[in-house]
Amino acid sequence: QVQLAESGGGSVQAGGSLRLSCEASGKTYRWTGWFRQAPGKEREGVAILPRGGSPYSSEPVKGRFTITQDSAKNTVYLQMDNLKPEDTAMYYCAATDDGILRPRAMRPQDFDYWGQGIQVYVSS
């Protein structure tokens, strides 16, 4: 029944901004988040957000990326500012209704539902 749909990716020059959106069908999950994977690298957590709580973000994006949620629209956003070439990756929206024991680890295996991914390319 669940489906996550990402939008807002594309190409941008270093120092620019993008905002990714992830719309979930029919509900707001206990946890939502963003992960990314570059070619030849493992999937890594970017930022995750508990329902009604405060976000966690990874060190490489801290201070540059912000995750927010609009519960009425069942949508989670990732505002990406001051983008760097090393941010180039496929970005995935993820969600789960389960609890997460170690949320700071931002483990992909803690998430049950995934979007198809959206490409972000940062030039320079």
Short mmCIF file of N, CA and C in Angstrom, two decimals:
data_model
loop_
_atom_site.label_atom_id
_atom_site.label_comp_id
_atom_site.label_asym_id
_atom_site.label_seq_id
_atom_site.Cartn_x
_atom_site.Cartn_y
_atom_site.Cartn_z
N GLN A 1 0.81 -1.20 0.00
CA GLN A 1 0.00 0.00 0.00
C GLN A 1 0.84 1.26 0.00
N VAL A 2 2.06 1.17 0.55
CA VAL A 2 2.88 2.37 0.71
C VAL A 2 3.71 2.60 -0.54
N GLN A 3 3.94 3.85 -0.80
CA GLN A 3 4.79 4.25 -1.90
C GLN A 3 5.41 5.60 -1.57
N LEU A 4 6.70 5.72 -1.84
CA LEU A 4 7.43 6.95 -1.62
C LEU A 4 7.91 7.47 -2.96
N ALA A 5 7.64 8.73 -3.22
CA ALA A 5 7.97 9.33 -4.50
C ALA A 5 8.85 10.55 -4.30
N GLU A 6 10.08 10.47 -4.79
CA GLU A 6 11.01 11.58 -4.67
C GLU A 6 10.90 12.51 -5.86
N SER A 7 11.21 13.77 -5.61
CA SER A 7 11.28 14.76 -6.67
C SER A 7 12.24 15.86 -6.25
N GLY A 8 12.65 16.68 -7.21
CA GLY A 8 13.45 17.85 -6.91
C GLY A 8 14.94 17.73 -7.16
N GLY A 9 15.38 16.58 -7.66
CA GLY A 9 16.79 16.42 -7.96
C GLY A 9 17.19 17.11 -9.24
N GLY A 10 18.43 16.91 -9.62
CA GLY A 10 18.94 17.51 -10.84
C GLY A 10 20.39 17.88 -10.72
N SER A 11 20.82 18.78 -11.56
CA SER A 11 22.20 19.23 -11.62
C SER A 11 22.32 20.65 -11.11
N VAL A 12 23.38 20.90 -10.39
CA VAL A 12 23.62 22.22 -9.84
C VAL A 12 25.12 22.44 -9.71
N GLN A 13 25.53 23.68 -9.77
CA GLN A 13 26.94 24.01 -9.57
C GLN A 13 27.27 24.04 -8.09
N ALA A 14 28.54 23.80 -7.79
CA ALA A 14 29.00 23.86 -6.41
C ALA A 14 28.61 25.19 -5.78
N GLY A 15 28.14 25.11 -4.56
CA GLY A 15 27.67 26.29 -3.85
C GLY A 15 26.19 26.55 -4.01
N GLY A 16 25.55 25.84 -4.92
CA GLY A 16 24.14 26.02 -5.15
C GLY A 16 23.28 25.21 -4.20
N SER A 17 21.98 25.25 -4.45
CA SER A 17 21.00 24.62 -3.58
C SER A 17 20.00 23.80 -4.37
N LEU A 18 19.48 22.78 -3.73
CA LEU A 18 18.38 21.99 -4.23
C LEU A 18 17.49 21.61 -3.05
N ARG A 19 16.23 21.39 -3.33
CA ARG A 19 15.33 20.85 -2.32
C ARG A 19 14.68 19.58 -2.85
N LEU A 20 14.91 18.49 -2.15
CA LEU A 20 14.29 17.23 -2.49
C LEU A 20 12.99 17.07 -1.71
N SER A 21 12.01 16.46 -2.34
CA SER A 21 10.74 16.17 -1.71
C SER A 21 10.46 14.69 -1.79
N CYS A 22 9.81 14.17 -0.77
CA CYS A 22 9.40 12.77 -0.74
C CYS A 22 7.97 12.71 -0.24
N GLU A 23 7.09 12.32 -1.12
CA GLU A 23 5.68 12.23 -0.76
C GLU A 23 5.31 10.78 -0.50
N ALA A 24 4.76 10.53 0.66
CA ALA A 24 4.30 9.20 1.03
C ALA A 24 2.80 9.10 0.79
N SER A 25 2.36 7.93 0.39
CA SER A 25 0.95 7.72 0.11
C SER A 25 0.20 7.38 1.38
N GLY A 26 -0.67 8.29 1.80
CA GLY A 26 -1.67 7.95 2.79
C GLY A 26 -1.32 8.10 4.26
N LYS A 27 -0.06 8.39 4.60
CA LYS A 27 0.27 8.45 6.01
C LYS A 27 1.60 9.14 6.27
N THR A 28 1.81 9.48 7.53
CA THR A 28 3.10 9.93 8.02
C THR A 28 3.70 8.82 8.86
N TYR A 29 4.94 8.45 8.57
CA TYR A 29 5.60 7.33 9.22
C TYR A 29 6.25 7.73 10.54
N ARG A 30 6.57 6.74 11.34
CA ARG A 30 7.25 6.99 12.60
C ARG A 30 8.63 7.62 12.37
N TRP A 31 9.32 7.12 11.37
CA TRP A 31 10.61 7.67 10.97
C TRP A 31 10.62 7.87 9.46
N THR A 32 11.17 8.97 9.03
CA THR A 32 11.46 9.18 7.62
C THR A 32 12.90 9.67 7.50
N GLY A 33 13.46 9.52 6.32
CA GLY A 33 14.83 9.96 6.17
C GLY A 33 15.31 9.94 4.74
N TRP A 34 16.53 10.42 4.59
CA TRP A 34 17.20 10.46 3.31
C TRP A 34 18.53 9.75 3.40
N PHE A 35 18.81 8.95 2.39
CA PHE A 35 20.08 8.25 2.24
C PHE A 35 20.64 8.56 0.86
N ARG A 36 21.91 8.30 0.68
CA ARG A 36 22.50 8.52 -0.63
C ARG A 36 23.54 7.46 -0.92
N GLN A 37 23.77 7.23 -2.20
CA GLN A 37 24.75 6.25 -2.63
C GLN A 37 25.43 6.72 -3.90
N ALA A 38 26.73 6.87 -3.82
CA ALA A 38 27.53 7.21 -4.98
C ALA A 38 28.09 5.93 -5.59
N PRO A 39 28.42 5.94 -6.88
CA PRO A 39 28.98 4.74 -7.51
C PRO A 39 30.21 4.23 -6.78
N GLY A 40 30.23 2.93 -6.51
CA GLY A 40 31.36 2.32 -5.84
C GLY A 40 31.39 2.50 -4.34
N LYS A 41 30.39 3.16 -3.78
CA LYS A 41 30.35 3.39 -2.35
C LYS A 41 29.08 2.79 -1.75
N GLU A 42 29.13 2.55 -0.45
CA GLU A 42 27.97 2.01 0.22
C GLU A 42 26.94 3.10 0.48
N ARG A 43 25.70 2.66 0.64
CA ARG A 43 24.65 3.61 0.95
C ARG A 43 24.86 4.18 2.35
N GLU A 44 24.72 5.48 2.47
CA GLU A 44 24.94 6.14 3.74
C GLU A 44 23.77 7.02 4.12
N GLY A 45 23.55 7.14 5.41
CA GLY A 45 22.52 8.02 5.90
C GLY A 45 22.91 9.47 5.74
N VAL A 46 21.94 10.27 5.39
CA VAL A 46 22.13 11.71 5.26
C VAL A 46 21.44 12.45 6.40
N ALA A 47 20.16 12.20 6.56
CA ALA A 47 19.39 12.81 7.63
C ALA A 47 18.13 11.99 7.85
N ILE A 48 17.76 11.83 9.10
CA ILE A 48 16.53 11.12 9.43
C ILE A 48 15.75 11.93 10.45
N LEU A 49 14.45 11.69 10.49
CA LEU A 49 13.56 12.51 11.31
C LEU A 49 12.48 11.65 11.94
N PRO A 50 12.39 11.65 13.28
CA PRO A 50 11.28 10.95 13.91
C PRO A 50 10.03 11.81 13.90
N ARG A 51 8.89 11.17 13.84
CA ARG A 51 7.63 11.90 13.89
C ARG A 51 7.52 12.67 15.20
N GLY A 52 7.35 13.96 15.11
CA GLY A 52 7.21 14.80 16.28
C GLY A 52 8.50 15.06 17.03
N GLY A 53 9.65 14.70 16.45
CA GLY A 53 10.91 14.86 17.13
C GLY A 53 11.92 15.68 16.37
N SER A 54 13.16 15.59 16.83
CA SER A 54 14.25 16.35 16.26
C SER A 54 15.07 15.50 15.31
N PRO A 55 15.65 16.10 14.28
CA PRO A 55 16.37 15.34 13.27
C PRO A 55 17.77 14.94 13.68
N TYR A 56 18.28 13.94 12.98
CA TYR A 56 19.67 13.53 13.03
C TYR A 56 20.24 13.71 11.64
N SER A 57 21.46 14.18 11.56
CA SER A 57 22.10 14.33 10.27
C SER A 57 23.55 13.87 10.36
N SER A 58 24.10 13.50 9.23
CA SER A 58 25.47 13.02 9.19
C SER A 58 26.45 14.19 9.20
N GLU A 59 27.67 13.91 9.62
CA GLU A 59 28.67 14.96 9.72
C GLU A 59 28.98 15.64 8.39
N PRO A 60 29.06 14.92 7.28
CA PRO A 60 29.39 15.61 6.03
C PRO A 60 28.37 16.65 5.59
N VAL A 61 27.12 16.53 6.04
CA VAL A 61 26.10 17.46 5.59
C VAL A 61 25.63 18.40 6.69
N LYS A 62 26.11 18.19 7.89
CA LYS A 62 25.65 19.00 9.02
C LYS A 62 25.94 20.47 8.78
N GLY A 63 24.92 21.29 9.01
CA GLY A 63 25.05 22.71 8.76
C GLY A 63 24.73 23.13 7.35
N ARG A 64 24.59 22.16 6.44
CA ARG A 64 24.28 22.45 5.05
C ARG A 64 22.93 21.90 4.61
N PHE A 65 22.56 20.73 5.12
CA PHE A 65 21.31 20.08 4.76
C PHE A 65 20.34 20.14 5.92
N THR A 66 19.07 20.30 5.62
CA THR A 66 18.03 20.34 6.64
C THR A 66 16.87 19.46 6.23
N ILE A 67 16.48 18.55 7.11
CA ILE A 67 15.32 17.71 6.85
C ILE A 67 14.12 18.27 7.61
N THR A 68 13.00 18.35 6.94
CA THR A 68 11.76 18.83 7.56
C THR A 68 10.61 17.97 7.07
N GLN A 69 9.48 18.11 7.73
CA GLN A 69 8.32 17.30 7.41
C GLN A 69 7.05 18.14 7.44
N ASP A 70 6.19 17.90 6.48
CA ASP A 70 4.86 18.48 6.47
C ASP A 70 3.89 17.32 6.63
N SER A 71 3.42 17.12 7.86
CA SER A 71 2.57 15.97 8.15
C SER A 71 1.25 16.01 7.39
N ALA A 72 0.70 17.21 7.22
CA ALA A 72 -0.57 17.34 6.52
C ALA A 72 -0.47 16.86 5.08
N LYS A 73 0.71 17.02 4.49
CA LYS A 73 0.92 16.61 3.10
C LYS A 73 1.62 15.25 2.99
N ASN A 74 1.93 14.64 4.13
CA ASN A 74 2.68 13.37 4.14
C ASN A 74 3.96 13.48 3.32
N THR A 75 4.65 14.58 3.50
CA THR A 75 5.83 14.87 2.69
C THR A 75 7.01 15.24 3.58
N VAL A 76 8.16 14.69 3.25
CA VAL A 76 9.40 15.04 3.92
C VAL A 76 10.32 15.72 2.90
N TYR A 77 11.03 16.72 3.35
CA TYR A 77 11.89 17.51 2.48
C TYR A 77 13.34 17.41 2.93
N LEU A 78 14.22 17.59 1.97
CA LEU A 78 15.64 17.75 2.27
C LEU A 78 16.12 19.00 1.56
N GLN A 79 16.32 20.05 2.33
CA GLN A 79 16.88 21.28 1.79
C GLN A 79 18.39 21.16 1.79
N MET A 80 19.00 21.27 0.62
CA MET A 80 20.43 21.10 0.47
C MET A 80 21.02 22.43 0.01
N ASP A 81 21.83 23.01 0.87
CA ASP A 81 22.48 24.28 0.59
C ASP A 81 23.99 24.09 0.53
N ASN A 82 24.66 25.02 -0.13
CA ASN A 82 26.12 24.97 -0.26
C ASN A 82 26.58 23.60 -0.73
N LEU A 83 25.99 23.15 -1.80
CA LEU A 83 26.30 21.81 -2.32
C LEU A 83 27.74 21.72 -2.80
N LYS A 84 28.32 20.54 -2.60
CA LYS A 84 29.68 20.26 -2.99
C LYS A 84 29.71 19.10 -3.97
N PRO A 85 30.76 19.00 -4.79
CA PRO A 85 30.84 17.88 -5.73
C PRO A 85 30.73 16.51 -5.04
N GLU A 86 31.24 16.38 -3.84
CA GLU A 86 31.16 15.12 -3.13
C GLU A 86 29.74 14.76 -2.67
N ASP A 87 28.80 15.68 -2.83
CA ASP A 87 27.40 15.38 -2.56
C ASP A 87 26.74 14.66 -3.72
N THR A 88 27.42 14.57 -4.84
CA THR A 88 26.87 13.88 -6.01
C THR A 88 26.57 12.43 -5.67
N ALA A 89 25.33 12.02 -5.88
CA ALA A 89 24.90 10.67 -5.53
C ALA A 89 23.46 10.48 -5.96
N MET A 90 23.02 9.23 -5.88
CA MET A 90 21.61 8.93 -5.95
C MET A 90 21.05 9.07 -4.54
N TYR A 91 20.01 9.86 -4.40
CA TYR A 91 19.40 10.09 -3.10
C TYR A 91 18.10 9.31 -2.98
N TYR A 92 17.92 8.64 -1.85
CA TYR A 92 16.77 7.80 -1.61
C TYR A 92 16.01 8.28 -0.39
N CYS A 93 14.71 8.36 -0.53
CA CYS A 93 13.83 8.58 0.60
C CYS A 93 13.49 7.23 1.22
N ALA A 94 13.43 7.18 2.54
CA ALA A 94 13.13 5.94 3.24
C ALA A 94 12.21 6.22 4.42
N ALA A 95 11.48 5.18 4.85
CA ALA A 95 10.56 5.33 5.96
C ALA A 95 10.35 4.00 6.66
N THR A 96 9.92 4.09 7.91
CA THR A 96 9.56 2.90 8.67
C THR A 96 8.59 3.28 9.78
N ASP A 97 7.75 2.35 10.17
CA ASP A 97 6.89 2.51 11.34
C ASP A 97 7.45 1.77 12.55
N ASP A 98 8.61 1.17 12.41
CA ASP A 98 9.26 0.49 13.52
C ASP A 98 10.09 1.46 14.34
N GLY A 99 10.42 1.05 15.56
CA GLY A 99 11.35 1.81 16.36
C GLY A 99 12.78 1.61 15.86
N ILE A 100 13.63 2.56 16.15
CA ILE A 100 15.04 2.49 15.79
C ILE A 100 15.86 2.60 17.07
N LEU A 101 16.67 1.58 17.34
CA LEU A 101 17.41 1.53 18.59
C LEU A 101 18.56 2.52 18.63
N ARG A 102 19.26 2.67 17.51
CA ARG A 102 20.41 3.56 17.43
C ARG A 102 20.22 4.52 16.27
N PRO A 103 19.35 5.50 16.41
CA PRO A 103 19.07 6.39 15.27
C PRO A 103 20.27 7.17 14.79
N ARG A 104 21.22 7.49 15.67
CA ARG A 104 22.39 8.24 15.24
C ARG A 104 23.24 7.47 14.23
N ALA A 105 23.11 6.15 14.21
CA ALA A 105 23.84 5.35 13.24
C ALA A 105 23.30 5.50 11.83
N MET A 106 22.05 5.88 11.71
CA MET A 106 21.38 6.08 10.41
C MET A 106 21.63 4.90 9.48
N ARG A 107 21.21 3.73 9.95
CA ARG A 107 21.45 2.50 9.21
C ARG A 107 20.36 2.27 8.17
N PRO A 108 20.72 2.02 6.93
CA PRO A 108 19.70 1.70 5.92
C PRO A 108 18.82 0.52 6.30
N GLN A 109 19.39 -0.48 6.99
CA GLN A 109 18.63 -1.67 7.34
C GLN A 109 17.53 -1.42 8.36
N ASP A 110 17.52 -0.26 8.98
CA ASP A 110 16.45 0.10 9.90
C ASP A 110 15.19 0.56 9.19
N PHE A 111 15.26 0.75 7.89
CA PHE A 111 14.15 1.30 7.14
C PHE A 111 13.54 0.26 6.21
N ASP A 112 12.23 0.25 6.16
CA ASP A 112 11.48 -0.78 5.44
C ASP A 112 11.03 -0.35 4.05
N TYR A 113 10.71 0.91 3.90
CA TYR A 113 10.12 1.40 2.66
C TYR A 113 11.07 2.39 2.00
N TRP A 114 11.19 2.25 0.69
CA TRP A 114 12.16 3.04 -0.06
C TRP A 114 11.57 3.60 -1.34
N GLY A 115 11.97 4.81 -1.66
CA GLY A 115 11.68 5.35 -2.97
C GLY A 115 12.63 4.80 -4.01
N GLN A 116 12.39 5.15 -5.25
CA GLN A 116 13.21 4.66 -6.35
C GLN A 116 14.56 5.37 -6.46
N GLY A 117 14.68 6.50 -5.82
CA GLY A 117 15.91 7.27 -5.86
C GLY A 117 15.83 8.40 -6.87
N ILE A 118 16.58 9.45 -6.60
CA ILE A 118 16.64 10.59 -7.50
C ILE A 118 18.07 11.09 -7.54
N GLN A 119 18.53 11.41 -8.74
CA GLN A 119 19.92 11.77 -8.95
C GLN A 119 20.18 13.23 -8.60
N VAL A 120 21.27 13.45 -7.89
CA VAL A 120 21.78 14.79 -7.62
C VAL A 120 23.21 14.85 -8.14
N TYR A 121 23.47 15.81 -9.00
CA TYR A 121 24.81 15.97 -9.55
C TYR A 121 25.28 17.39 -9.29
N VAL A 122 26.44 17.50 -8.64
CA VAL A 122 27.02 18.79 -8.32
C VAL A 122 28.32 18.92 -9.09
N SER A 123 28.39 19.91 -9.95
CA SER A 123 29.56 20.10 -10.79
C SER A 123 30.58 21.02 -10.13
N SER A 124 31.79 20.88 -10.56
CA SER A 124 33.02 21.60 -10.17
C SER A 124 34.00 20.68 -9.43
#
